[in-house]
Amino acid sequence: MRILGVDPGSHATGFGSIERVAGRFVHRCHGVLRPPAGASIAARLHYLHTELLAVSRAEAPDAVVVERVFLAANPRSALILGQARGAVLASLGEAGVKVVELSARQVKKSVTGTGAAGKSQVQAMVTRLLALAEVPAADAADALALALTYAQAGPLADLPMSTRRRSSRQAMTRLVMERLP
Amino acid sequence: MRILGVDPGSHATGFGSIERVAGRFVHRCHGVLRPPAGASIAARLHYLHTELLAVSRAEAPDAVVVERVFLAANPRSALILGQARGAVLASLGEAGVKVVELSARQVKKSVTGTGAAGKSQVQAMVTRLLALAEVPAADAADALALALTYAQAGPLADLPMSTRRRSSRQAMTRLVMERLP
Protein backbone atom coordinates (compact mmCIF):
# COMPACT_ATOMS: atom_id res chain seq x y z
CA MET A 1 0.00 0.00 0.00
CA ARG A 2 1.27 3.43 -0.98
CA ILE A 3 -0.16 6.67 0.40
CA LEU A 4 0.41 10.25 -0.69
CA GLY A 5 -0.32 13.17 1.65
CA VAL A 6 -0.96 16.65 0.26
CA ASP A 7 -1.21 19.92 2.19
CA PRO A 8 -2.53 22.51 -0.31
CA GLY A 9 -1.60 26.17 -0.03
CA SER A 10 -1.30 29.06 -2.47
CA HIS A 11 2.33 29.84 -1.60
CA ALA A 12 3.50 26.36 -0.62
CA THR A 13 1.86 22.98 -1.22
CA GLY A 14 3.52 20.15 0.67
CA PHE A 15 3.46 16.53 -0.47
CA GLY A 16 4.86 13.33 0.98
CA SER A 17 4.63 9.69 -0.03
CA ILE A 18 5.00 6.58 2.12
CA GLU A 19 4.70 2.86 1.39
CA ARG A 20 4.15 -0.31 3.38
CA VAL A 21 7.21 -2.55 3.10
CA ALA A 22 7.42 -5.76 5.14
CA GLY A 23 4.67 -4.68 7.51
CA ARG A 24 5.84 -1.17 8.24
CA PHE A 25 5.56 2.19 6.50
CA VAL A 26 8.68 3.63 4.93
CA HIS A 27 9.37 7.01 3.41
CA ARG A 28 9.41 7.31 -0.38
CA CYS A 29 9.66 11.03 -1.07
CA HIS A 30 8.49 14.44 -0.01
CA GLY A 31 8.70 18.04 -1.19
CA VAL A 32 7.15 21.48 -1.31
CA LEU A 33 5.71 23.03 -4.48
CA ARG A 34 6.21 26.79 -4.57
CA PRO A 35 4.58 28.51 -7.57
CA PRO A 36 6.76 31.23 -9.15
CA ALA A 37 6.12 34.33 -7.02
CA GLY A 38 5.90 36.87 -9.83
CA ALA A 39 3.56 34.85 -12.05
CA SER A 40 -0.17 35.46 -12.59
CA ILE A 41 -2.67 33.58 -10.44
CA ALA A 42 -3.66 31.41 -13.45
CA ALA A 43 -0.01 30.53 -14.09
CA ARG A 44 0.57 29.76 -10.40
CA LEU A 45 -2.46 27.46 -10.21
CA HIS A 46 -1.47 25.80 -13.48
CA TYR A 47 1.95 25.14 -11.94
CA LEU A 48 0.35 23.49 -8.88
CA HIS A 49 -1.96 21.43 -11.10
CA THR A 50 0.81 20.24 -13.41
CA GLU A 51 3.38 19.46 -10.72
CA LEU A 52 0.95 17.60 -8.50
CA LEU A 53 -0.39 15.64 -11.46
CA ALA A 54 3.20 14.56 -12.17
CA VAL A 55 3.74 13.53 -8.53
CA SER A 56 0.41 11.65 -8.42
CA ARG A 57 1.19 9.77 -11.60
CA ALA A 58 4.76 8.98 -10.59
CA GLU A 59 3.75 7.73 -7.14
CA ALA A 60 0.48 6.04 -8.25
CA PRO A 61 -0.76 5.93 -4.63
CA ASP A 62 -3.64 3.76 -3.37
CA ALA A 63 -4.98 6.85 -1.63
CA VAL A 64 -4.23 10.57 -1.46
CA VAL A 65 -4.90 12.28 1.86
CA VAL A 66 -5.67 16.00 1.72
CA GLU A 67 -5.97 18.26 4.73
CA ARG A 68 -9.60 19.11 5.50
CA VAL A 69 -10.16 22.84 5.80
CA PHE A 70 -10.68 24.49 9.14
CA LEU A 71 -13.55 26.85 8.42
CA ALA A 72 -12.84 29.59 10.94
CA ALA A 73 -10.74 31.34 8.29
CA ASN A 74 -12.06 34.62 6.89
CA PRO A 75 -13.67 34.69 3.42
CA ARG A 76 -10.57 36.09 1.69
CA SER A 77 -8.19 33.44 2.99
CA ALA A 78 -10.86 30.76 2.42
CA LEU A 79 -11.11 31.88 -1.21
CA ILE A 80 -7.34 31.85 -1.75
CA LEU A 81 -6.95 28.47 -0.06
CA GLY A 82 -9.96 27.22 -2.04
CA GLN A 83 -8.27 28.18 -5.31
CA ALA A 84 -5.14 26.20 -4.41
CA ARG A 85 -7.30 23.26 -3.34
CA GLY A 86 -9.26 23.49 -6.59
CA ALA A 87 -6.11 23.18 -8.71
CA VAL A 88 -4.81 20.36 -6.49
CA LEU A 89 -8.09 18.40 -6.40
CA ALA A 90 -8.60 18.78 -10.17
CA SER A 91 -5.17 17.23 -10.72
CA LEU A 92 -6.00 14.35 -8.36
CA GLY A 93 -9.25 13.85 -10.29
CA GLU A 94 -7.24 13.76 -13.52
CA ALA A 95 -4.82 11.22 -12.03
CA GLY A 96 -7.85 9.10 -11.06
CA VAL A 97 -6.65 8.46 -7.51
CA LYS A 98 -8.81 7.93 -4.42
CA VAL A 99 -8.97 11.11 -2.31
CA VAL A 100 -9.69 11.23 1.42
CA GLU A 101 -9.68 14.19 3.80
CA LEU A 102 -8.41 14.42 7.37
CA SER A 103 -8.45 17.42 9.66
CA ALA A 104 -5.18 18.92 10.89
CA ARG A 105 -6.36 18.23 14.44
CA GLN A 106 -6.87 14.51 13.75
CA VAL A 107 -3.43 14.30 12.20
CA LYS A 108 -1.65 16.14 15.01
CA LYS A 109 -3.44 13.99 17.58
CA SER A 110 -2.50 10.80 15.76
CA VAL A 111 1.13 11.68 15.12
CA THR A 112 2.07 13.61 18.25
CA GLY A 113 -0.62 12.55 20.75
CA THR A 114 -2.12 16.05 21.01
CA GLY A 115 -4.42 17.87 18.60
CA ALA A 116 -2.85 21.16 19.62
CA ALA A 117 0.71 20.23 18.56
CA GLY A 118 2.84 22.90 16.88
CA LYS A 119 4.54 22.61 13.50
CA SER A 120 7.92 21.72 15.01
CA GLN A 121 6.40 18.86 17.04
CA VAL A 122 4.86 17.41 13.86
CA GLN A 123 8.19 17.81 12.04
CA ALA A 124 10.06 16.06 14.87
CA MET A 125 7.62 13.14 15.10
CA VAL A 126 7.48 12.59 11.32
CA THR A 127 11.28 12.56 11.28
CA ARG A 128 11.31 9.90 14.04
CA LEU A 129 8.43 7.78 12.69
CA LEU A 130 9.96 7.56 9.23
CA ALA A 131 13.59 7.52 10.44
CA LEU A 132 14.49 10.45 8.18
CA ALA A 133 18.05 11.73 8.03
CA GLU A 134 16.88 15.35 7.96
CA VAL A 135 13.87 17.22 9.32
CA PRO A 136 11.50 17.98 6.40
CA ALA A 137 10.13 21.48 5.77
CA ALA A 138 6.91 22.17 7.70
CA ASP A 139 4.57 21.82 4.70
CA ALA A 140 6.18 18.53 3.63
CA ALA A 141 6.09 17.25 7.23
CA ASP A 142 2.36 18.05 7.40
CA ALA A 143 1.84 16.09 4.18
CA LEU A 144 3.82 13.09 5.50
CA ALA A 145 1.82 13.28 8.75
CA LEU A 146 -1.42 13.15 6.75
CA ALA A 147 -0.19 10.04 4.93
CA LEU A 148 1.01 8.40 8.17
CA THR A 149 -2.29 9.02 9.94
CA TYR A 150 -4.30 7.47 7.14
CA ALA A 151 -1.83 4.61 6.77
CA GLN A 152 -2.14 3.70 10.41
CA ALA A 153 -5.83 4.31 11.02
CA GLY A 154 -7.07 3.29 7.58
CA PRO A 155 -10.69 4.02 6.73
CA LEU A 156 -11.37 4.84 10.41
CA ALA A 157 -9.34 8.02 10.09
CA ASP A 158 -11.84 9.37 7.58
CA LEU A 159 -14.66 9.42 10.14
CA PRO A 160 -15.41 12.35 12.45
CA MET A 161 -13.97 11.78 15.92
CA SER A 162 -17.44 11.79 17.50
CA THR A 163 -18.68 8.79 15.52
CA ARG A 164 -15.67 6.61 16.38
CA ARG A 165 -15.48 4.51 19.48
CA ARG A 166 -12.93 5.58 22.03
CA SER A 167 -11.22 2.20 21.75
CA SER A 168 -10.55 2.78 18.06
CA ARG A 169 -8.86 6.08 18.80
CA GLN A 170 -6.74 4.49 21.48
CA ALA A 171 -5.78 1.68 19.12
CA MET A 172 -4.74 4.24 16.52
CA THR A 173 -2.53 6.11 18.96
CA ARG A 174 -0.99 2.84 20.12
CA LEU A 175 -0.23 1.88 16.53
CA VAL A 176 1.63 5.13 16.04
CA MET A 177 3.67 4.62 19.19
CA GLU A 178 4.56 1.07 18.20
CA ARG A 179 6.16 2.34 15.03
CA LEU A 180 8.57 4.58 16.86
CA PRO A 181 12.14 3.46 16.23
CA MET B 1 -10.36 40.36 -31.30
CA ARG B 2 -12.02 37.42 -29.58
CA ILE B 3 -13.05 37.46 -25.92
CA LEU B 4 -14.18 34.61 -23.67
CA GLY B 5 -16.16 35.29 -20.49
CA VAL B 6 -16.20 32.75 -17.66
CA ASP B 7 -18.42 32.75 -14.56
CA PRO B 8 -16.98 30.02 -12.29
CA GLY B 9 -19.22 28.08 -9.90
CA SER B 10 -19.08 24.65 -8.31
CA HIS B 11 -22.49 23.56 -9.66
CA ALA B 12 -22.56 25.58 -12.86
CA THR B 13 -19.75 27.40 -14.67
CA GLY B 14 -20.97 29.62 -17.48
CA PHE B 15 -18.88 30.55 -20.50
CA GLY B 16 -19.51 32.70 -23.54
CA SER B 17 -17.36 33.80 -26.47
CA ILE B 18 -17.70 36.86 -28.68
CA GLU B 19 -15.63 38.23 -31.56
CA ARG B 20 -15.22 41.56 -33.32
CA VAL B 21 -16.36 41.27 -36.93
CA ALA B 22 -16.48 44.37 -39.15
CA GLY B 23 -16.32 46.76 -36.21
CA ARG B 24 -18.94 45.13 -33.97
CA PHE B 25 -18.99 42.23 -31.55
CA VAL B 26 -20.85 39.12 -32.57
CA HIS B 27 -21.73 35.99 -30.64
CA ARG B 28 -19.63 32.87 -31.21
CA CYS B 29 -20.84 30.38 -28.58
CA HIS B 30 -21.94 30.00 -25.00
CA GLY B 31 -22.77 27.23 -22.55
CA VAL B 32 -22.90 26.05 -18.97
CA LEU B 33 -20.59 23.36 -17.56
CA ARG B 34 -22.34 21.25 -14.93
CA PRO B 35 -20.06 18.68 -13.23
CA PRO B 36 -21.75 15.28 -12.72
CA ALA B 37 -23.75 15.65 -9.49
CA GLY B 38 -22.90 12.28 -7.94
CA ALA B 39 -19.15 12.44 -8.58
CA SER B 40 -16.41 13.16 -6.02
CA ILE B 41 -15.18 16.72 -5.59
CA ALA B 42 -11.88 15.81 -7.31
CA ALA B 43 -13.75 14.33 -10.28
CA ARG B 44 -16.04 17.37 -10.47
CA LEU B 45 -13.12 19.83 -10.45
CA HIS B 46 -11.26 17.72 -13.00
CA TYR B 47 -14.37 17.92 -15.22
CA LEU B 48 -14.37 21.74 -14.94
CA HIS B 49 -10.64 21.90 -15.66
CA THR B 50 -10.79 19.62 -18.70
CA GLU B 51 -13.92 21.11 -20.26
CA LEU B 52 -12.78 24.70 -19.82
CA LEU B 53 -9.34 23.85 -21.19
CA ALA B 54 -11.06 22.45 -24.28
CA VAL B 55 -13.20 25.60 -24.66
CA SER B 56 -10.17 27.89 -24.16
CA ARG B 57 -8.13 26.02 -26.74
CA ALA B 58 -10.97 25.85 -29.26
CA GLU B 59 -11.79 29.55 -28.93
CA ALA B 60 -8.18 30.75 -28.55
CA PRO B 61 -9.37 34.12 -27.17
CA ASP B 62 -7.23 37.28 -26.93
CA ALA B 63 -8.48 37.63 -23.35
CA VAL B 64 -10.53 35.65 -20.86
CA VAL B 65 -12.67 37.67 -18.45
CA VAL B 66 -13.47 36.03 -15.12
CA GLU B 67 -15.88 37.37 -12.54
CA ARG B 68 -14.07 38.95 -9.60
CA VAL B 69 -15.27 37.56 -6.28
CA PHE B 70 -17.49 39.57 -4.00
CA LEU B 71 -15.90 38.97 -0.62
CA ALA B 72 -18.93 39.33 1.63
CA ALA B 73 -19.54 35.60 1.21
CA ASN B 74 -19.04 33.41 4.27
CA PRO B 75 -15.87 31.26 4.57
CA ARG B 76 -17.62 28.03 3.50
CA SER B 77 -19.08 29.44 0.29
CA ALA B 78 -15.81 31.31 -0.36
CA LEU B 79 -13.91 28.02 -0.08
CA ILE B 80 -16.29 26.17 -2.42
CA LEU B 81 -16.27 28.99 -4.95
CA GLY B 82 -12.46 29.21 -4.57
CA GLN B 83 -12.13 25.54 -5.48
CA ALA B 84 -14.14 26.00 -8.68
CA ARG B 85 -12.11 29.13 -9.51
CA GLY B 86 -8.89 27.21 -8.84
CA ALA B 87 -9.76 24.50 -11.34
CA VAL B 88 -10.91 27.12 -13.88
CA LEU B 89 -7.87 29.41 -13.46
CA ALA B 90 -5.44 26.47 -13.63
CA SER B 91 -6.98 25.49 -16.98
CA LEU B 92 -6.66 29.07 -18.26
CA GLY B 93 -3.03 29.04 -17.13
CA GLU B 94 -2.51 25.80 -19.04
CA ALA B 95 -4.15 27.29 -22.14
CA GLY B 96 -1.75 30.23 -21.82
CA VAL B 97 -4.44 32.87 -22.30
CA LYS B 98 -4.52 36.38 -20.83
CA VAL B 99 -6.86 36.53 -17.81
CA VAL B 100 -8.59 39.67 -16.54
CA GLU B 101 -11.12 40.07 -13.74
CA LEU B 102 -14.21 42.26 -13.59
CA SER B 103 -16.68 42.61 -10.74
CA ALA B 104 -20.31 41.59 -11.24
CA ARG B 105 -21.29 45.15 -10.38
CA GLN B 106 -19.09 46.64 -13.13
CA VAL B 107 -20.55 44.19 -15.63
CA LYS B 108 -24.18 44.81 -14.66
CA LYS B 109 -23.58 48.55 -14.78
CA SER B 110 -21.98 48.34 -18.21
CA VAL B 111 -24.53 46.00 -19.78
CA THR B 112 -27.78 47.16 -18.17
CA GLY B 113 -26.93 50.66 -16.92
CA THR B 114 -27.36 49.73 -13.25
CA GLY B 115 -24.99 47.82 -10.95
CA ALA B 116 -27.98 46.41 -9.08
CA ALA B 117 -29.54 44.66 -12.12
CA GLY B 118 -31.08 41.22 -11.62
CA LYS B 119 -30.20 38.08 -13.55
CA SER B 120 -33.18 38.39 -15.91
CA GLN B 121 -32.17 41.97 -16.84
CA VAL B 122 -28.65 40.77 -17.73
CA GLN B 123 -30.10 37.89 -19.74
CA ALA B 124 -32.42 40.24 -21.64
CA MET B 125 -29.69 42.77 -22.44
CA VAL B 126 -27.17 40.15 -23.55
CA THR B 127 -29.85 38.67 -25.83
CA ARG B 128 -30.48 42.11 -27.38
CA LEU B 129 -26.84 43.22 -27.62
CA LEU B 130 -25.79 40.03 -29.39
CA ALA B 131 -29.08 39.60 -31.29
CA LEU B 132 -29.49 36.05 -29.99
CA ALA B 133 -32.44 33.94 -31.12
CA GLU B 134 -32.96 32.57 -27.61
CA VAL B 135 -32.32 33.86 -24.10
CA PRO B 136 -29.19 32.11 -22.70
CA ALA B 137 -29.19 30.43 -19.28
CA ALA B 138 -28.30 32.85 -16.45
CA ASP B 139 -24.73 31.56 -15.97
CA ALA B 140 -23.99 31.72 -19.70
CA ALA B 141 -25.56 35.20 -19.92
CA ASP B 142 -23.30 36.38 -17.08
CA ALA B 143 -20.29 35.02 -18.97
CA LEU B 144 -21.32 36.76 -22.19
CA ALA B 145 -21.89 39.98 -20.21
CA LEU B 146 -18.33 39.73 -18.81
CA ALA B 147 -16.97 39.36 -22.34
CA LEU B 148 -19.10 42.24 -23.68
CA THR B 149 -18.03 44.58 -20.89
CA TYR B 150 -14.35 43.94 -21.50
CA ALA B 151 -14.81 44.10 -25.27
CA GLN B 152 -16.40 47.53 -25.07
CA ALA B 153 -14.37 49.13 -22.33
CA GLY B 154 -11.06 47.43 -23.09
CA PRO B 155 -8.28 47.78 -20.54
CA LEU B 156 -10.28 50.52 -18.77
CA ALA B 157 -12.76 47.91 -17.53
CA ASP B 158 -10.00 46.28 -15.55
CA LEU B 159 -9.55 49.33 -13.32
CA PRO B 160 -11.55 50.01 -10.16
CA MET B 161 -14.42 52.44 -10.84
CA SER B 162 -12.95 55.05 -8.51
CA THR B 163 -9.71 55.42 -10.47
CA ARG B 164 -11.47 56.01 -13.78
CA ARG B 165 -12.61 59.39 -14.95
CA ARG B 166 -16.33 59.88 -15.10
CA SER B 167 -16.12 60.63 -18.81
CA SER B 168 -14.65 57.19 -19.45
CA ARG B 169 -17.55 55.55 -17.67
CA GLN B 170 -20.03 57.59 -19.63
CA ALA B 171 -18.26 56.71 -22.86
CA MET B 172 -18.44 53.02 -21.96
CA THR B 173 -22.17 53.20 -21.28
CA ARG B 174 -22.71 55.09 -24.52
CA LEU B 175 -20.76 52.43 -26.44
CA VAL B 176 -23.05 49.75 -25.04
CA MET B 177 -26.16 51.67 -25.99
CA GLU B 178 -24.88 52.29 -29.52
CA ARG B 179 -24.61 48.57 -30.07
CA LEU B 180 -28.28 47.98 -29.36
CA PRO B 181 -30.02 46.65 -32.47
PDB file of N, CA and C in Angstrom, chain B residues 33-77:
ATOM      1  N   LEU B  33     -21.204  24.635 -17.949  1.00  0.00           N
ATOM      2  CA  LEU B  33     -20.591  23.358 -17.558  1.00  0.00           C
ATOM      3  C   LEU B  33     -21.167  22.941 -16.207  1.00  0.00           C
ATOM      4  N   ARG B  34     -21.761  21.756 -16.185  1.00  0.00           N
ATOM      5  CA  ARG B  34     -22.340  21.248 -14.930  1.00  0.00           C
ATOM      6  C   ARG B  34     -21.669  19.920 -14.593  1.00  0.00           C
ATOM      7  N   PRO B  35     -20.743  19.928 -13.599  1.00  0.00           N
ATOM      8  CA  PRO B  35     -20.057  18.682 -13.231  1.00  0.00           C
ATOM      9  C   PRO B  35     -21.083  17.624 -12.799  1.00  0.00           C
ATOM     10  N   PRO B  36     -20.824  16.350 -13.103  1.00  0.00           N
ATOM     11  CA  PRO B  36     -21.746  15.278 -12.716  1.00  0.00           C
ATOM     12  C   PRO B  36     -22.035  15.331 -11.215  1.00  0.00           C
ATOM     13  N   ALA B  37     -23.334  15.380 -10.863  1.00  0.00           N
ATOM     14  CA  ALA B  37     -23.747  15.646  -9.488  1.00  0.00           C
ATOM     15  C   ALA B  37     -23.259  14.587  -8.495  1.00  0.00           C
ATOM     16  N   GLY B  38     -23.235  13.330  -8.894  1.00  0.00           N
ATOM     17  CA  GLY B  38     -22.902  12.277  -7.940  1.00  0.00           C
ATOM     18  C   GLY B  38     -21.401  12.045  -7.774  1.00  0.00           C
ATOM     19  N   ALA B  39     -20.586  12.708  -8.579  1.00  0.00           N
ATOM     20  CA  ALA B  39     -19.146  12.437  -8.578  1.00  0.00           C
ATOM     21  C   ALA B  39     -18.442  13.055  -7.372  1.00  0.00           C
ATOM     22  N   SER B  40     -17.228  12.617  -7.113  1.00  0.00           N
ATOM     23  CA  SER B  40     -16.413  13.163  -6.025  1.00  0.00           C
ATOM     24  C   SER B  40     -16.009  14.597  -6.365  1.00  0.00           C
ATOM     25  N   ILE B  41     -15.587  15.331  -5.364  1.00  0.00           N
ATOM     26  CA  ILE B  41     -15.183  16.719  -5.588  1.00  0.00           C
ATOM     27  C   ILE B  41     -13.984  16.780  -6.546  1.00  0.00           C
ATOM     28  N   ALA B  42     -13.049  15.832  -6.412  1.00  0.00           N
ATOM     29  CA  ALA B  42     -11.881  15.810  -7.311  1.00  0.00           C
ATOM     30  C   ALA B  42     -12.319  15.568  -8.749  1.00  0.00           C
ATOM     31  N   ALA B  43     -13.267  14.635  -8.930  1.00  0.00           N
ATOM     32  CA  ALA B  43     -13.754  14.333 -10.283  1.00  0.00           C
ATOM     33  C   ALA B  43     -14.519  15.526 -10.855  1.00  0.00           C
ATOM     34  N   ARG B  44     -15.271  16.219 -10.008  1.00  0.00           N
ATOM     35  CA  ARG B  44     -16.038  17.374 -10.472  1.00  0.00           C
ATOM     36  C   ARG B  44     -15.113  18.519 -10.899  1.00  0.00           C
ATOM     37  N   LEU B  45     -14.058  18.752 -10.120  1.00  0.00           N
ATOM     38  CA  LEU B  45     -13.124  19.832 -10.455  1.00  0.00           C
ATOM     39  C   LEU B  45     -12.283  19.456 -11.677  1.00  0.00           C
ATOM     40  N   HIS B  46     -11.968  18.183 -11.799  1.00  0.00           N
ATOM     41  CA  HIS B  46     -11.260  17.715 -12.996  1.00  0.00           C
ATOM     42  C   HIS B  46     -12.116  17.942 -14.234  1.00  0.00           C
ATOM     43  N   TYR B  47     -13.434  17.682 -14.115  1.00  0.00           N
ATOM     44  CA  TYR B  47     -14.367  17.920 -15.218  1.00  0.00           C
ATOM     45  C   TYR B  47     -14.326  19.397 -15.635  1.00  0.00           C
ATOM     46  N   LEU B  48     -14.425  20.298 -14.647  1.00  0.00           N
ATOM     47  CA  LEU B  48     -14.369  21.735 -14.938  1.00  0.00           C
ATOM     48  C   LEU B  48     -13.073  22.110 -15.647  1.00  0.00           C
ATOM     49  N   HIS B  49     -11.965  21.601 -15.105  1.00  0.00           N
ATOM     50  CA  HIS B  49     -10.641  21.896 -15.663  1.00  0.00           C
ATOM     51  C   HIS B  49     -10.533  21.439 -17.118  1.00  0.00           C
ATOM     52  N   THR B  50     -10.922  20.205 -17.358  1.00  0.00           N
ATOM     53  CA  THR B  50     -10.791  19.620 -18.697  1.00  0.00           C
ATOM     54  C   THR B  50     -11.699  20.313 -19.710  1.00  0.00           C
ATOM     55  N   GLU B  51     -12.958  20.520 -19.322  1.00  0.00           N
ATOM     56  CA  GLU B  51     -13.919  21.115 -20.258  1.00  0.00           C
ATOM     57  C   GLU B  51     -13.542  22.550 -20.585  1.00  0.00           C
ATOM     58  N   LEU B  52     -13.112  23.300 -19.563  1.00  0.00           N
ATOM     59  CA  LEU B  52     -12.781  24.696 -19.825  1.00  0.00           C
ATOM     60  C   LEU B  52     -11.460  24.823 -20.598  1.00  0.00           C
ATOM     61  N   LEU B  53     -10.571  23.872 -20.391  1.00  0.00           N
ATOM     62  CA  LEU B  53      -9.337  23.854 -21.188  1.00  0.00           C
ATOM     63  C   LEU B  53      -9.683  23.626 -22.660  1.00  0.00           C
ATOM     64  N   ALA B  54     -10.633  22.723 -22.900  1.00  0.00           N
ATOM     65  CA  ALA B  54     -11.057  22.451 -24.280  1.00  0.00           C
ATOM     66  C   ALA B  54     -11.690  23.691 -24.906  1.00  0.00           C
ATOM     67  N   VAL B  55     -12.552  24.379 -24.150  1.00  0.00           N
ATOM     68  CA  VAL B  55     -13.197  25.601 -24.664  1.00  0.00           C
ATOM     69  C   VAL B  55     -12.140  26.667 -24.944  1.00  0.00           C
ATOM     70  N   SER B  56     -11.207  26.846 -23.998  1.00  0.00           N
ATOM     71  CA  SER B  56     -10.173  27.888 -24.161  1.00  0.00           C
ATOM     72  C   SER B  56      -9.308  27.615 -25.385  1.00  0.00           C
ATOM     73  N   ARG B  57      -8.981  26.358 -25.588  1.00  0.00           N
ATOM     74  CA  ARG B  57      -8.130  26.024 -26.741  1.00  0.00           C
ATOM     75  C   ARG B  57      -8.894  26.160 -28.043  1.00  0.00           C
ATOM     76  N   ALA B  58     -10.166  25.764 -28.037  1.00  0.00           N
ATOM     77  CA  ALA B  58     -10.970  25.845 -29.256  1.00  0.00           C
ATOM     78  C   ALA B  58     -11.216  27.303 -29.646  1.00  0.00           C
ATOM     79  N   GLU B  59     -11.483  28.144 -28.647  1.00  0.00           N
ATOM     80  CA  GLU B  59     -11.793  29.548 -28.929  1.00  0.00           C
ATOM     81  C   GLU B  59     -10.541  30.389 -29.115  1.00  0.00           C
ATOM     82  N   ALA B  60      -9.429  29.993 -28.470  1.00  0.00           N
ATOM     83  CA  ALA B  60      -8.180  30.752 -28.550  1.00  0.00           C
ATOM     84  C   ALA B  60      -8.412  32.261 -28.426  1.00  0.00           C
ATOM     85  N   PRO B  61      -9.008  32.699 -27.308  1.00  0.00           N
ATOM     86  CA  PRO B  61      -9.366  34.122 -27.175  1.00  0.00           C
ATOM     87  C   PRO B  61      -8.152  35.012 -26.912  1.00  0.00           C
ATOM     88  N   ASP B  62      -8.282  36.303 -27.242  1.00  0.00           N
ATOM     89  CA  ASP B  62      -7.229  37.275 -26.930  1.00  0.00           C
ATOM     90  C   ASP B  62      -7.229  37.593 -25.435  1.00  0.00           C
ATOM     91  N   ALA B  63      -8.379  37.434 -24.798  1.00  0.00           N
ATOM     92  CA  ALA B  63      -8.478  37.629 -23.347  1.00  0.00           C
ATOM     93  C   ALA B  63      -9.632  36.808 -22.804  1.00  0.00           C
ATOM     94  N   VAL B  64      -9.451  36.333 -21.571  1.00  0.00           N
ATOM     95  CA  VAL B  64     -10.533  35.650 -20.863  1.00  0.00           C
ATOM     96  C   VAL B  64     -10.910  36.524 -19.669  1.00  0.00           C
ATOM     97  N   VAL B  65     -12.188  36.812 -19.532  1.00  0.00           N
ATOM     98  CA  VAL B  65     -12.666  37.666 -18.450  1.00  0.00           C
ATOM     99  C   VAL B  65     -13.387  36.803 -17.432  1.00  0.00           C
ATOM    100  N   VAL B  66     -12.894  36.842 -16.188  1.00  0.00           N
ATOM    101  CA  VAL B  66     -13.467  36.030 -15.118  1.00  0.00           C
ATOM    102  C   VAL B  66     -14.097  36.954 -14.090  1.00  0.00           C
ATOM    103  N   GLU B  67     -15.214  36.523 -13.535  1.00  0.00           N
ATOM    104  CA  GLU B  67     -15.880  37.371 -12.543  1.00  0.00           C
ATOM    105  C   GLU B  67     -15.033  37.472 -11.284  1.00  0.00           C
ATOM    106  N   ARG B  68     -14.798  38.720 -10.847  1.00  0.00           N
ATOM    107  CA  ARG B  68     -14.074  38.949  -9.602  1.00  0.00           C
ATOM    108  C   ARG B  68     -15.004  38.594  -8.448  1.00  0.00           C
ATOM    109  N   VAL B  69     -14.417  38.047  -7.367  1.00  0.00           N
ATOM    110  CA  VAL B  69     -15.267  37.561  -6.283  1.00  0.00           C
ATOM    111  C   VAL B  69     -15.672  38.675  -5.340  1.00  0.00           C
ATOM    112  N   PHE B  70     -16.940  38.659  -5.005  1.00  0.00           N
ATOM    113  CA  PHE B  70     -17.492  39.570  -3.998  1.00  0.00           C
ATOM    114  C   PHE B  70     -17.212  38.928  -2.649  1.00  0.00           C
ATOM    115  N   LEU B  71     -16.433  39.630  -1.810  1.00  0.00           N
ATOM    116  CA  LEU B  71     -15.897  38.965  -0.619  1.00  0.00           C
ATOM    117  C   LEU B  71     -16.784  38.971   0.619  1.00  0.00           C
ATOM    118  N   ALA B  72     -18.052  39.359   0.464  1.00  0.00           N
ATOM    119  CA  ALA B  72     -18.928  39.326   1.630  1.00  0.00           C
ATOM    120  C   ALA B  72     -19.424  37.909   1.905  1.00  0.00           C
ATOM    121  N   ALA B  73     -19.091  36.983   1.014  1.00  0.00           N
ATOM    122  CA  ALA B  73     -19.535  35.598   1.206  1.00  0.00           C
ATOM    123  C   ALA B  73     -18.936  35.041   2.493  1.00  0.00           C
ATOM    124  N   ASN B  74     -19.592  34.038   3.059  1.00  0.00           N
ATOM    125  CA  ASN B  74     -19.037  33.411   4.270  1.00  0.00           C
ATOM    126  C   ASN B  74     -17.886  32.478   3.888  1.00  0.00           C
ATOM    127  N   PRO B  75     -17.059  32.080   4.875  1.00  0.00           N
ATOM    128  CA  PRO B  75     -15.874  31.263   4.575  1.00  0.00           C
ATOM    129  C   PRO B  75     -16.197  29.970   3.818  1.00  0.00           C
ATOM    130  N   ARG B  76     -17.326  29.296   4.168  1.00  0.00           N
ATOM    131  CA  ARG B  76     -17.621  28.026   3.505  1.00  0.00           C
ATOM    132  C   ARG B  76     -17.912  28.237   2.016  1.00  0.00           C
ATOM    133  N   SER B  77     -18.765  29.226   1.705  1.00  0.00           N
ATOM    134  CA  SER B  77     -19.079  29.440   0.293  1.00  0.00           C
ATOM    135  C   SER B  77     -17.869  30.004  -0.444  1.00  0.00           C
TER     136      SER B  77
END
